[in-house]
PDB file of C-alpha atoms in Angstrom:
ATOM      1  CA  UNK A1394       0.462   0.092   0.113  1.00  0.00           C
ATOM      2  CA  UNK A1395       2.700   2.315   0.635  1.00  0.00           C
ATOM      3  CA  UNK A1396       4.532   1.809  -2.372  1.00  0.00           C
ATOM      4  CA  UNK A1397       1.507   2.577  -4.165  1.00  0.00           C
ATOM      5  CA  UNK A1398       0.759   5.897  -2.413  1.00  0.00           C
ATOM      6  CA  UNK A1399       4.293   6.975  -3.251  1.00  0.00           C
ATOM      7  CA  UNK A1400       4.418   5.808  -6.688  1.00  0.00           C
ATOM      8  CA  UNK A1401       3.606   8.361  -8.898  1.00  0.00           C
ATOM      9  CA  UNK A1402       5.647  10.808  -6.446  1.00  0.00           C
ATOM     10  CA  UNK A1403       8.585   8.564  -7.207  1.00  0.00           C
ATOM     11  CA  UNK A1404       7.687   8.547 -10.815  1.00  0.00           C
ATOM     12  CA  UNK A1405       6.474   5.133 -11.231  1.00  0.00           C
ATOM     13  CA  UNK A1406       2.905   3.887 -12.563  1.00  0.00           C
ATOM     14  CA  UNK A1407       2.121   0.435 -11.631  1.00  0.00           C
ATOM     15  CA  UNK A1408       0.977  -1.828 -14.677  1.00  0.00           C
ATOM     16  CA  UNK A1409       0.883  -4.804 -12.212  1.00  0.00           C
ATOM     17  CA  UNK A1410       0.933  -6.754  -8.824  1.00  0.00           C
ATOM     18  CA  UNK A1411       1.684 -10.497  -8.286  1.00  0.00           C
ATOM     19  CA  UNK A1412       3.006 -13.050  -5.756  1.00  0.00           C
ATOM     20  CA  UNK A1413       5.643 -13.973  -7.759  1.00  0.00           C
ATOM     21  CA  UNK A1414       8.778 -12.580  -8.319  1.00  0.00           C
ATOM     22  CA  UNK A1415       9.181  -9.725  -9.508  1.00  0.00           C
ATOM     23  CA  UNK A1416       6.500  -8.331  -7.323  1.00  0.00           C
ATOM     24  CA  UNK A1417       5.384  -5.465  -9.458  1.00  0.00           C
ATOM     25  CA  UNK A1418       5.821  -4.096 -13.477  1.00  0.00           C
ATOM     26  CA  UNK A1419       5.845  -0.733 -13.819  1.00  0.00           C
ATOM     27  CA  UNK A1420       6.644   2.350 -15.990  1.00  0.00           C
ATOM     28  CA  UNK A1421       9.059   4.964 -14.684  1.00  0.00           C
ATOM     29  CA  UNK A1422       9.577   7.942 -15.406  1.00  0.00           C
ATOM     30  CA  UNK A1423      12.973   8.726 -16.813  1.00  0.00           C
ATOM     31  CA  UNK A1424      14.797  11.490 -18.692  1.00  0.00           C
ATOM     32  CA  UNK A1425      13.282  13.298 -21.432  1.00  0.00           C
ATOM     33  CA  UNK A1426      10.131  12.426 -20.092  1.00  0.00           C
ATOM     34  CA  UNK A1427       9.971   8.797 -21.544  1.00  0.00           C
ATOM     35  CA  UNK A1428       8.737   5.954 -19.846  1.00  0.00           C
ATOM     36  CA  UNK A1429      11.221   2.918 -19.258  1.00  0.00           C
ATOM     37  CA  UNK A1430       9.451  -0.077 -18.195  1.00  0.00           C
ATOM     38  CA  UNK A1431      10.975  -1.640 -14.944  1.00  0.00           C
ATOM     39  CA  UNK A1432      10.638  -5.366 -12.843  1.00  0.00           C
ATOM     40  CA  UNK A1433      10.409  -3.812  -9.361  1.00  0.00           C
ATOM     41  CA  UNK A1434      11.017  -6.328  -6.034  1.00  0.00           C
ATOM     42  CA  UNK A1435       9.280  -5.301  -2.471  1.00  0.00           C
ATOM     43  CA  UNK A1436      10.942  -6.155   0.020  1.00  0.00           C
ATOM     44  CA  UNK A1437      11.210  -4.872   3.701  1.00  0.00           C
ATOM     45  CA  UNK A1438      15.162  -5.222   3.595  1.00  0.00           C
ATOM     46  CA  UNK A1439      17.059  -5.053   0.889  1.00  0.00           C
ATOM     47  CA  UNK A1440      18.920  -8.115   2.113  1.00  0.00           C
ATOM     48  CA  UNK A1441      16.038 -10.316   2.103  1.00  0.00           C
ATOM     49  CA  UNK A1442      16.201 -10.237  -1.287  1.00  0.00           C
ATOM     50  CA  UNK A1443      19.455 -12.866  -1.462  1.00  0.00           C
ATOM     51  CA  UNK A1444      17.592 -14.547   1.311  1.00  0.00           C
ATOM     52  CA  UNK A1445      14.709 -15.312  -1.448  1.00  0.00           C
ATOM     53  CA  UNK A1446      17.046 -16.261  -3.788  1.00  0.00           C
ATOM     54  CA  UNK A1447      15.844 -14.048  -6.244  1.00  0.00           C
ATOM     55  CA  UNK A1448      17.545 -13.751  -9.730  1.00  0.00           C
ATOM     56  CA  UNK A1449      19.393 -10.292 -10.525  1.00  0.00           C
ATOM     57  CA  UNK A1450      18.675 -10.832 -14.247  1.00  0.00           C
ATOM     58  CA  UNK A1451      15.013 -10.596 -13.720  1.00  0.00           C
ATOM     59  CA  UNK A1452      14.731  -7.580 -11.166  1.00  0.00           C
ATOM     60  CA  UNK A1453      15.866  -3.800 -12.547  1.00  0.00           C
ATOM     61  CA  UNK A1454      14.728  -2.011  -9.016  1.00  0.00           C
ATOM     62  CA  UNK A1455      14.354  -2.752  -5.669  1.00  0.00           C
ATOM     63  CA  UNK A1456      12.033  -1.521  -3.018  1.00  0.00           C
ATOM     64  CA  UNK A1457      12.389  -1.460   0.621  1.00  0.00           C
ATOM     65  CA  UNK A1458      11.884   0.201   3.557  1.00  0.00           C
ATOM     66  CA  UNK A1459      15.720  -0.039   4.557  1.00  0.00           C
ATOM     67  CA  UNK A1460      18.456  -1.040   2.522  1.00  0.00           C
ATOM     68  CA  UNK A1461      20.406  -3.299   4.901  1.00  0.00           C
ATOM     69  CA  UNK A1462      22.851  -4.636   1.494  1.00  0.00           C
ATOM     70  CA  UNK A1463      25.094  -1.488   0.735  1.00  0.00           C
ATOM     71  CA  UNK A1464      26.892  -3.669  -2.257  1.00  0.00           C
ATOM     72  CA  UNK A1465      23.931  -4.453  -3.937  1.00  0.00           C
ATOM     73  CA  UNK A1466      24.036  -4.307  -8.184  1.00  0.00           C
ATOM     74  CA  UNK A1467      20.471  -3.383  -8.351  1.00  0.00           C
ATOM     75  CA  UNK A1468      19.266   0.082  -8.321  1.00  0.00           C
ATOM     76  CA  UNK A1469      17.541   0.568  -4.249  1.00  0.00           C
ATOM     77  CA  UNK A1470      15.010   2.785  -3.680  1.00  0.00           C
ATOM     78  CA  UNK A1471      15.173   2.729   0.098  1.00  0.00           C
ATOM     79  CA  UNK A1472      11.096   3.887   1.150  1.00  0.00           C
ATOM     80  CA  UNK A1473      12.814   5.378   4.805  1.00  0.00           C
ATOM     81  CA  UNK A1474      14.610   7.459   3.394  1.00  0.00           C
ATOM     82  CA  UNK A1475      12.213   8.814   0.586  1.00  0.00           C
ATOM     83  CA  UNK A1476       9.432   9.419   3.272  1.00  0.00           C
ATOM     84  CA  UNK A1477      11.603  11.160   5.530  1.00  0.00           C
ATOM     85  CA  UNK A1478      12.394  13.312   3.158  1.00  0.00           C
ATOM     86  CA  UNK A1479       8.993  13.742   1.515  1.00  0.00           C
ATOM     87  CA  UNK A1480       7.768  14.982   5.411  1.00  0.00           C
ATOM     88  CA  UNK A1481      10.901  17.146   5.388  1.00  0.00           C
ATOM     89  CA  UNK A1482      13.301  15.184   7.302  1.00  0.00           C
ATOM     90  CA  UNK A1483      11.702  14.292  10.363  1.00  0.00           C
TER      91      UNK A1483
END
């Protein structure tokens, strides 16, 4: 639900949510006002991606509450920081 509420603010348009990997297919607004198709995995912690044995080539972005995988080879959006920034730094 939180990702759905923040998706528009983050430049995403959700196409499809599902219960298997990847969790979400979306369009992402990129440079030049173009839309890029992305596969999004939703996790509470980014490192759970590894625990769940997901394939790196099946995901473009991990959206999580906490990024605890600093060396992650996939882009990570940490919602905890995004929410803080949107709320003015609280």
